[in-house]
PDB file of C-alpha atoms in Angstrom:
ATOM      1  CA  UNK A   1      33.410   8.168 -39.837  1.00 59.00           C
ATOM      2  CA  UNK A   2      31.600   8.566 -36.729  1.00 66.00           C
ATOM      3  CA  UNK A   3      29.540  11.412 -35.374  1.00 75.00           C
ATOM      4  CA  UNK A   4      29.854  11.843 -31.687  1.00 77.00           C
ATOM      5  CA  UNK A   5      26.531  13.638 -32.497  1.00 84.00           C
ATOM      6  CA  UNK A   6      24.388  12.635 -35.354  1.00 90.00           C
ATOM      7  CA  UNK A   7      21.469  14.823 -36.740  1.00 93.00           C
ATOM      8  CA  UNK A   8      19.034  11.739 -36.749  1.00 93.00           C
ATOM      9  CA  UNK A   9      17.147  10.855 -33.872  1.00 90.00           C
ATOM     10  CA  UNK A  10      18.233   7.016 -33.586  1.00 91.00           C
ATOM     11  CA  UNK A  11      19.323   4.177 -35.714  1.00 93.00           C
ATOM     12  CA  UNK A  12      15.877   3.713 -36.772  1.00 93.00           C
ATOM     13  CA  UNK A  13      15.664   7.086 -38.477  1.00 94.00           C
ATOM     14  CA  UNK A  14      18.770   6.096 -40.699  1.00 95.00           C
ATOM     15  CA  UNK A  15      17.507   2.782 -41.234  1.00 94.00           C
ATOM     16  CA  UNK A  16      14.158   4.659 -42.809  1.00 93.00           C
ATOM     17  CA  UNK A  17      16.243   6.708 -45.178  1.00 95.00           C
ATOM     18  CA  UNK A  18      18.405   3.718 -46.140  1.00 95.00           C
ATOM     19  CA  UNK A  19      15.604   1.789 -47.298  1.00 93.00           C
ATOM     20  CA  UNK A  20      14.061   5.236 -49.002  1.00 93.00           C
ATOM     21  CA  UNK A  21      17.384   5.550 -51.101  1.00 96.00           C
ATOM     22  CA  UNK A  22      17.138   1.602 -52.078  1.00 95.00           C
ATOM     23  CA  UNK A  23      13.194   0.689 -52.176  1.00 90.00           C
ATOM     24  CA  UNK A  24      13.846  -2.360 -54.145  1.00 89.00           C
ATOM     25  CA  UNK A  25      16.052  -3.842 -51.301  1.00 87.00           C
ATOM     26  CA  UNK A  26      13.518  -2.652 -48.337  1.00 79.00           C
ATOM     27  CA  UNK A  27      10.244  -4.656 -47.247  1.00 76.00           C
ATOM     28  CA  UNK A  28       7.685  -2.908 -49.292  1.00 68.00           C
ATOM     29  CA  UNK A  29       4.599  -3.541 -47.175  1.00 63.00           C
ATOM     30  CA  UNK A  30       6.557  -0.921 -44.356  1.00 64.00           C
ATOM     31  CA  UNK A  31       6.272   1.484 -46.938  1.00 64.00           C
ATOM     32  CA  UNK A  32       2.768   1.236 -47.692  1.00 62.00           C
ATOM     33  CA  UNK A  33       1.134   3.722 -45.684  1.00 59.00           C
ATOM     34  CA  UNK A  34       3.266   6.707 -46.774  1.00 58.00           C
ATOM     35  CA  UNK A  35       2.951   5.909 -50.424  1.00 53.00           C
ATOM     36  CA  UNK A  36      -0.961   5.809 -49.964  1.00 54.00           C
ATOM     37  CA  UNK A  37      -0.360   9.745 -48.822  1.00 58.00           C
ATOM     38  CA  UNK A  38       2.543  11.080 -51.314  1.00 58.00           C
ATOM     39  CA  UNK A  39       3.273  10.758 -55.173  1.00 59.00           C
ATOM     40  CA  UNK A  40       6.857  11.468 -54.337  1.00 68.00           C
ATOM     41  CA  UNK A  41       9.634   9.588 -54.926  1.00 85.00           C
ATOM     42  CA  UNK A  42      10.788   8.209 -51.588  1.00 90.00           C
ATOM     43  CA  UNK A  43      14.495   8.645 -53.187  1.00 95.00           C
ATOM     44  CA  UNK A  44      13.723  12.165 -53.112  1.00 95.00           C
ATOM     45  CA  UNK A  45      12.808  12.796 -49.285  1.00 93.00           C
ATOM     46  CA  UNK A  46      15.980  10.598 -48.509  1.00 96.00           C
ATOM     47  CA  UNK A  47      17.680  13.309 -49.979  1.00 97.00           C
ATOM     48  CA  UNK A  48      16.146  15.734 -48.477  1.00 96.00           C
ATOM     49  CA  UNK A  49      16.580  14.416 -44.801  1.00 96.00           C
ATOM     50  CA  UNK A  50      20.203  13.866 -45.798  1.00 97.00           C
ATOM     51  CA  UNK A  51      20.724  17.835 -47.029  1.00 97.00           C
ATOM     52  CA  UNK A  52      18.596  18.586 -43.789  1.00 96.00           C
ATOM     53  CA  UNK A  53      21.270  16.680 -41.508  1.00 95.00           C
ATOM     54  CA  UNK A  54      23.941  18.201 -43.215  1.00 95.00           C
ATOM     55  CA  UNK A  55      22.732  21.542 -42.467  1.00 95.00           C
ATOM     56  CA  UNK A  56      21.909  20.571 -38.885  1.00 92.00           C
ATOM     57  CA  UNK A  57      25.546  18.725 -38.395  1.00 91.00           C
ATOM     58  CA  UNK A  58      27.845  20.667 -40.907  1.00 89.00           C
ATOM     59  CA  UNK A  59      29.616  17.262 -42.262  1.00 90.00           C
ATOM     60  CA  UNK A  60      28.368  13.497 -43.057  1.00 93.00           C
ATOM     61  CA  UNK A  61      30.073  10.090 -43.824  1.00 93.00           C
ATOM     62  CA  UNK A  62      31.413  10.559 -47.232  1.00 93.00           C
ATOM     63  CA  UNK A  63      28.797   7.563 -47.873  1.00 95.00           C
ATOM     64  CA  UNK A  64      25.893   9.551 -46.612  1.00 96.00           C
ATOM     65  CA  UNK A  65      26.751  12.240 -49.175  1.00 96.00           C
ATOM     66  CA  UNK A  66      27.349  10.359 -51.769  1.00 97.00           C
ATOM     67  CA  UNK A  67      24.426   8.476 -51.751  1.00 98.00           C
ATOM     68  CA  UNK A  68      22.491  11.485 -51.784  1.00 98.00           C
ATOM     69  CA  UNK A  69      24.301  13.196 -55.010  1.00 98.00           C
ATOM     70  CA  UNK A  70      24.377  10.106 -57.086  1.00 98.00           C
ATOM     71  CA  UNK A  71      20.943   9.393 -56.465  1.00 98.00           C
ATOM     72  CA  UNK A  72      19.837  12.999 -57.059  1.00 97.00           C
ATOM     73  CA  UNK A  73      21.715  12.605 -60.568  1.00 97.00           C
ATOM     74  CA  UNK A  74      19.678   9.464 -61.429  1.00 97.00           C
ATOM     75  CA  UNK A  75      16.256  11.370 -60.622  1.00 96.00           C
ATOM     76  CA  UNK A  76      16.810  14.325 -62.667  1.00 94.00           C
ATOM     77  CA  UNK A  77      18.143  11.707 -65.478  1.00 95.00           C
ATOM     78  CA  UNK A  78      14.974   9.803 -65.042  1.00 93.00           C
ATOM     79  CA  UNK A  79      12.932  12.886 -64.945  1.00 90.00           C
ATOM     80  CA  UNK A  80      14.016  14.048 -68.397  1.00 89.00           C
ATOM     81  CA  UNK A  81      13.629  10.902 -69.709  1.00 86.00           C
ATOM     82  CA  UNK A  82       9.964  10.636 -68.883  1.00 84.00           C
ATOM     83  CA  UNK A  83       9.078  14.273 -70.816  1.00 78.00           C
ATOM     84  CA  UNK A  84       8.003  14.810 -73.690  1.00 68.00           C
ATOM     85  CA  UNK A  85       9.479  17.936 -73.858  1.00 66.00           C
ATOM     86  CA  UNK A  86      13.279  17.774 -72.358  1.00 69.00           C
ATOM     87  CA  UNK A  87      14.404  20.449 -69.884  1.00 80.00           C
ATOM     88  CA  UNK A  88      17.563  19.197 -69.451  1.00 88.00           C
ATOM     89  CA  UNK A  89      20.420  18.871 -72.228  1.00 91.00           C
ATOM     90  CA  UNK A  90      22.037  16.274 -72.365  1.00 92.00           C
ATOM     91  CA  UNK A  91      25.631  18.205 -72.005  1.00 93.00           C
ATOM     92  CA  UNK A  92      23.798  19.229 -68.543  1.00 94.00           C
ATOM     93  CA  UNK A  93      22.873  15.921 -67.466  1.00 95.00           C
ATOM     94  CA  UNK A  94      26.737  15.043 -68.095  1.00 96.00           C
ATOM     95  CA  UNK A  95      27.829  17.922 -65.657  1.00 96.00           C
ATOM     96  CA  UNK A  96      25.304  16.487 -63.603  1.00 97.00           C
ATOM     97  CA  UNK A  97      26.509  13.415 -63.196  1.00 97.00           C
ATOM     98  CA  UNK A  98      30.196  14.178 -63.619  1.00 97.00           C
ATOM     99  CA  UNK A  99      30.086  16.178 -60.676  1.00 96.00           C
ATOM    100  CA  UNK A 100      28.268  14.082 -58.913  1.00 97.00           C
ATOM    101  CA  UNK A 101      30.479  11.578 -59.269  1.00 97.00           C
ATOM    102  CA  UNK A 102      33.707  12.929 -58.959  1.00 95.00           C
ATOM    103  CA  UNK A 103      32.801  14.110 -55.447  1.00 95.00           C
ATOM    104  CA  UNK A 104      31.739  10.408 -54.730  1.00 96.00           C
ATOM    105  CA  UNK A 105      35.661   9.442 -55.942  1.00 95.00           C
ATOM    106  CA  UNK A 106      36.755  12.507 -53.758  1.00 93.00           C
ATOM    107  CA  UNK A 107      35.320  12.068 -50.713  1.00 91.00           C
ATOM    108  CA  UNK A 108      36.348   8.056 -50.275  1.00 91.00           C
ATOM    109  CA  UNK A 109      39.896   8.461 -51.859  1.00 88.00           C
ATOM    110  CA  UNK A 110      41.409  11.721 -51.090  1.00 76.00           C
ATOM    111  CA  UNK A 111      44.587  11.860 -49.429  1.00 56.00           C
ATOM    112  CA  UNK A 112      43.276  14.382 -46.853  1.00 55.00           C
ATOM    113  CA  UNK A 113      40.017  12.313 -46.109  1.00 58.00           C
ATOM    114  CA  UNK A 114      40.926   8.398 -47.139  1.00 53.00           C
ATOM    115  CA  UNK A 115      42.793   7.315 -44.098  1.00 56.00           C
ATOM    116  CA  UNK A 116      39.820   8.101 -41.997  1.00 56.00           C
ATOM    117  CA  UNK A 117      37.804   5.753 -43.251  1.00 57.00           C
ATOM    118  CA  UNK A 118      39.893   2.792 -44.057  1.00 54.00           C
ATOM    119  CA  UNK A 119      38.618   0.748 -41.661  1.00 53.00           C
ATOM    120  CA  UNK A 120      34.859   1.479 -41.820  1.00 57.00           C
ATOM    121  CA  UNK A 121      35.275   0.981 -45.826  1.00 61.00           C
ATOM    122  CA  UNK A 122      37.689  -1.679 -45.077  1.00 57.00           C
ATOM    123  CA  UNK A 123      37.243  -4.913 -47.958  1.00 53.00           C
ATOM    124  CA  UNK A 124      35.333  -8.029 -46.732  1.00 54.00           C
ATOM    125  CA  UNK A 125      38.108 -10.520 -47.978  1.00 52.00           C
ATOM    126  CA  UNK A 126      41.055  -9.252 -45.865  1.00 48.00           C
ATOM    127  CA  UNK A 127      41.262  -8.505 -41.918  1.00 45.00           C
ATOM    128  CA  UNK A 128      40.256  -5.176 -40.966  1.00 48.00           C
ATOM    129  CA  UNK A 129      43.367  -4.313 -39.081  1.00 45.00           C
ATOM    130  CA  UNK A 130      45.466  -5.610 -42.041  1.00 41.00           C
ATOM    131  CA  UNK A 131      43.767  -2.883 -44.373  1.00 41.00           C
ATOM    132  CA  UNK A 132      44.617  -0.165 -42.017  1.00 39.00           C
ATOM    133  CA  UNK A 133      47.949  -1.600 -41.305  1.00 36.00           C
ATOM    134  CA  UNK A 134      48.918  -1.425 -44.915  1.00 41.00           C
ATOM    135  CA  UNK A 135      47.434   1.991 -45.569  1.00 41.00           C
ATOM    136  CA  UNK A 136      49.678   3.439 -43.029  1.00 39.00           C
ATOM    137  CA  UNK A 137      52.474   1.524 -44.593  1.00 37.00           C
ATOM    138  CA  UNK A 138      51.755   3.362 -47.975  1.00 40.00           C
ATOM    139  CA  UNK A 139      50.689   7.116 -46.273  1.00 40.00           C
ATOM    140  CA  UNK A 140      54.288   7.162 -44.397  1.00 34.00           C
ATOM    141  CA  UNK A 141      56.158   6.486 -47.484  1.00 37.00           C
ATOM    142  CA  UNK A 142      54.074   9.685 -48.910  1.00 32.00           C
ATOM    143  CA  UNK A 143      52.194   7.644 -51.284  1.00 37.00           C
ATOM    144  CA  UNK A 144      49.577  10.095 -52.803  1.00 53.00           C
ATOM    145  CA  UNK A 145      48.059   8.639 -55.456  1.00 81.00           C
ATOM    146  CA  UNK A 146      44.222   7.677 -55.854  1.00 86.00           C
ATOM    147  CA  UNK A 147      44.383   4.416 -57.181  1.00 89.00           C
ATOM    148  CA  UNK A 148      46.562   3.080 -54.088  1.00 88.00           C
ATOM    149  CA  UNK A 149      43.524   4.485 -51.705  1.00 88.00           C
ATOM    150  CA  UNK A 150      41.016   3.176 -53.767  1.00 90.00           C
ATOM    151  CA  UNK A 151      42.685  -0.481 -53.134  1.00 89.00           C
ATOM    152  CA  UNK A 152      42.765  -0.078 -49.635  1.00 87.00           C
ATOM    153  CA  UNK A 153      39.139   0.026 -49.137  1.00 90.00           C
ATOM    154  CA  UNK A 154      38.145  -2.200 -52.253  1.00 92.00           C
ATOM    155  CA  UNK A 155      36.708   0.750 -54.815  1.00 94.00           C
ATOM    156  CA  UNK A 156      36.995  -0.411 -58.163  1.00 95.00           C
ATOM    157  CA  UNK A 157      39.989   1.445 -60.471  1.00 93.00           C
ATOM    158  CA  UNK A 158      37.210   1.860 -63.225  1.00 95.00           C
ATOM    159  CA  UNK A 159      35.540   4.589 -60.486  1.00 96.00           C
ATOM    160  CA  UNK A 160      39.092   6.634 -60.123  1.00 94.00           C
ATOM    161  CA  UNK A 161      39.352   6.451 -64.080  1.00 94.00           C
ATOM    162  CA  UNK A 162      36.052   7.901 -64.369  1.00 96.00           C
ATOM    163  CA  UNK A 163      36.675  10.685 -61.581  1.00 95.00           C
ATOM    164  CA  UNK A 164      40.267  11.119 -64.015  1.00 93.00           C
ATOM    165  CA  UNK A 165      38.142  11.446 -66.896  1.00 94.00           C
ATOM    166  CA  UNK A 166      35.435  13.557 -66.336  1.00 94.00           C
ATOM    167  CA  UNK A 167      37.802  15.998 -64.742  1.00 90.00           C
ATOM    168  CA  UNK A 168      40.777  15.655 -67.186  1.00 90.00           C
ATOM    169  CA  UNK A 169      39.383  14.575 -70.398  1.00 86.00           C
ATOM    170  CA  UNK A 170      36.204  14.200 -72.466  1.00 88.00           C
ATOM    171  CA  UNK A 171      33.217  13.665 -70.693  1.00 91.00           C
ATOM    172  CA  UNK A 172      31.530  10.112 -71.652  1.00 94.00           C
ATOM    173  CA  UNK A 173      28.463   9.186 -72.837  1.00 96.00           C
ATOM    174  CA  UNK A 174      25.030   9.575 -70.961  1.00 96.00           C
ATOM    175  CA  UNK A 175      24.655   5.515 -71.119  1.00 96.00           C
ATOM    176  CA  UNK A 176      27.913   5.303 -69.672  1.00 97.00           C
ATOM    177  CA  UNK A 177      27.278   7.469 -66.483  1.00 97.00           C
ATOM    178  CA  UNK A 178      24.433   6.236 -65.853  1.00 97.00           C
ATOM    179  CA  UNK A 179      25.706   2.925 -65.837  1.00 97.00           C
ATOM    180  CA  UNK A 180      28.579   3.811 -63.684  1.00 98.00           C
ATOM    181  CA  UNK A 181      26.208   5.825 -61.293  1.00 98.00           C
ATOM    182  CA  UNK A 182      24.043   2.926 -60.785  1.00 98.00           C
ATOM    183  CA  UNK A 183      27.533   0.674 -59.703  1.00 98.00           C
ATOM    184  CA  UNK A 184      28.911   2.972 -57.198  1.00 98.00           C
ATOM    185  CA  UNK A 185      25.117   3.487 -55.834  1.00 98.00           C
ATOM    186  CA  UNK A 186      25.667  -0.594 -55.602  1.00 97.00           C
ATOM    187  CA  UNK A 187      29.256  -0.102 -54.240  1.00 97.00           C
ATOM    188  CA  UNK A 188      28.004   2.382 -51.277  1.00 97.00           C
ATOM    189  CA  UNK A 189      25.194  -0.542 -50.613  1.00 97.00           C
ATOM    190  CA  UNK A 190      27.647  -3.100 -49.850  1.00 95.00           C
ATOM    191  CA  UNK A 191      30.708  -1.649 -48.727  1.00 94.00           C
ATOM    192  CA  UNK A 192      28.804   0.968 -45.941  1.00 95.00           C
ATOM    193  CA  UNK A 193      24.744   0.709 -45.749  1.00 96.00           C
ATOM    194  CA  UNK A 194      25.066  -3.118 -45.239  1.00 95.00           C
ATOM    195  CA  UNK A 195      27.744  -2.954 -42.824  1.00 93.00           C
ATOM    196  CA  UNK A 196      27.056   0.356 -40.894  1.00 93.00           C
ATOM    197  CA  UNK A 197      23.378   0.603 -40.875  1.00 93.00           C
ATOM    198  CA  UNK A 198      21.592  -2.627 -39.625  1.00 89.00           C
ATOM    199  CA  UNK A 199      18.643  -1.225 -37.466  1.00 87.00           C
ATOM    200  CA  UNK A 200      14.751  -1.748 -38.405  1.00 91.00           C
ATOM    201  CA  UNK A 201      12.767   1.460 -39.739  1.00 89.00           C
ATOM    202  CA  UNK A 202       9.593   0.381 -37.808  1.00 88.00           C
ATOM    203  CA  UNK A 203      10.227   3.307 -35.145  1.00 90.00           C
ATOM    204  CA  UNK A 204      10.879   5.751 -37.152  1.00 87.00           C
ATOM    205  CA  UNK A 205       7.809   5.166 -39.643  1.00 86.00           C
ATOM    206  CA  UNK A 206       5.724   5.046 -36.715  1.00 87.00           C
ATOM    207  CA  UNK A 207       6.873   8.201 -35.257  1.00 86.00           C
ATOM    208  CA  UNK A 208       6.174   9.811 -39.140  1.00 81.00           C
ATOM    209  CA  UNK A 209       2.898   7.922 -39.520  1.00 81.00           C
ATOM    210  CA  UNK A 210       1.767  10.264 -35.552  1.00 78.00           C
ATOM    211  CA  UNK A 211       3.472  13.390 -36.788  1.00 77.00           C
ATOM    212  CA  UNK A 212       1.117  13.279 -39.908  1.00 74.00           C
ATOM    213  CA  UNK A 213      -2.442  12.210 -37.856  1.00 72.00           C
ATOM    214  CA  UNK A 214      -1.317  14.697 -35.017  1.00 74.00           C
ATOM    215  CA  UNK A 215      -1.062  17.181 -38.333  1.00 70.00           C
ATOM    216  CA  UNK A 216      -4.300  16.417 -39.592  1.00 65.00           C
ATOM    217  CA  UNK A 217      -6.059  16.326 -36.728  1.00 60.00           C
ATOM    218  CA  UNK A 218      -5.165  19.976 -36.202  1.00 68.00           C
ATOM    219  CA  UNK A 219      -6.264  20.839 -39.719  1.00 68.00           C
ATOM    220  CA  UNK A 220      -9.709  19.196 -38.970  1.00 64.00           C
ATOM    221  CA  UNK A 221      -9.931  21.142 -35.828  1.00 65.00           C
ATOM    222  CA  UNK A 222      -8.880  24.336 -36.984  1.00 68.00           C
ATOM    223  CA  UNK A 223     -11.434  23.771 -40.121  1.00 62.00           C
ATOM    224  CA  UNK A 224     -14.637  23.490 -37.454  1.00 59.00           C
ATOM    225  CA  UNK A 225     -14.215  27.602 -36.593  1.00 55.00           C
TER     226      UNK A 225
END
């Protein structure tokens, strides 16, 4: 999927929020400065510049999305783990999670929504053009069903059974969706970040890095009357 016009300023702004959602896959001395000024989880902010831009453009790639809601599942799981005293259920942390990941399943593998991004989710070991050529094949003949989408752009069956599952039949096991979470978050990584965002964040963490001295420079001034 591609925006004719995306909410972020430049590559380098996307490439900043990629390496906020995966920290452990980024260059950590970039990230230095702004952990020196926040306690928050740089997971967090990535979501919230990604529910910003999807107020600002009204849609997102699917992977965008995605990224955001599975991630936002993990924190609140994480969260509740580190209390003492849990504010979340655990029946709540399954809708949590469910949800989230059922609209991951949806938004790759729908019939409406799949064909679009064939090619951009298209599987490393086969020709791009034969992965779209074969998913036309399959749409003209009417084929509807998830699992045949899934194949086209390499998602794993076990991530349609979930989606099935959660929607259709008992909900699993805490353990189990987090564990499932934490694979499609490693899906997303390889089959879109890595291939569709490849720019450096240096621009955009120096354009963040001014924004905040321009801010507290104005707070020192306005503090002298």
């Amino acid at each position: 999927m591609t925006l004719q016009f995306p909410p972020w300023r430049h590559d380098s702004e996307l490439a900043m929020v990629r390496d906020w959602f995966f920290p452990d896959r980024a260059k950590q001395e970039l990230y230095s400065t702004i952990l020196s000024h926040t306690s928050q989880d740089l997971r967090q902010r990535a979501i919230d510049r990604v529910n910003l831009w999807l107020f600002k453009a009204g849609h997102l790639p699917p992977a965008l999305v995605a990224t955001a809601s599975l991630t936002d599942a993990l924190i609140h799981d994480e969260s509740r783990r580190s209390l003492s005293v849990t504010t979340i259920s655990d029946l709540a942390m399954q809708s949590i999670y469910a949800m989230a990941f059922a609209r991951f399943v949806n938004g790759f593998v729908d019939r409406d929504v799949a064909r679009s991004y064939a090619a951009e989710m298209a599987r490393d070991d086969t020709p791009e053009g034969e992965e779209v050529t074969r998913f036309s094949a399959s749409a003209a003949k009417g084929e509807s069903s998830m699992y045949a989408h899934a194949a086209t752009i390499g998602m794993p069956q076990r991530f349609v059974d979930l989606r099935h599952q959660v929607t259709h039949a008992d909900m699993p096991n805490l353990m189990y969706l987090r564990r499932m979470t934490e694979q499609a978050l490693d899906w997303i990584w390889e089959r879109w970040w890595v291939k569709n965002v490849t720019g450096h964040p240096e621009r955009a963490l120096r354009e963040l890095e001014d924004r905040r001295r321009t801010s507290r420079e104005a707070r020192d001034a306005t503090a002298w009357f």
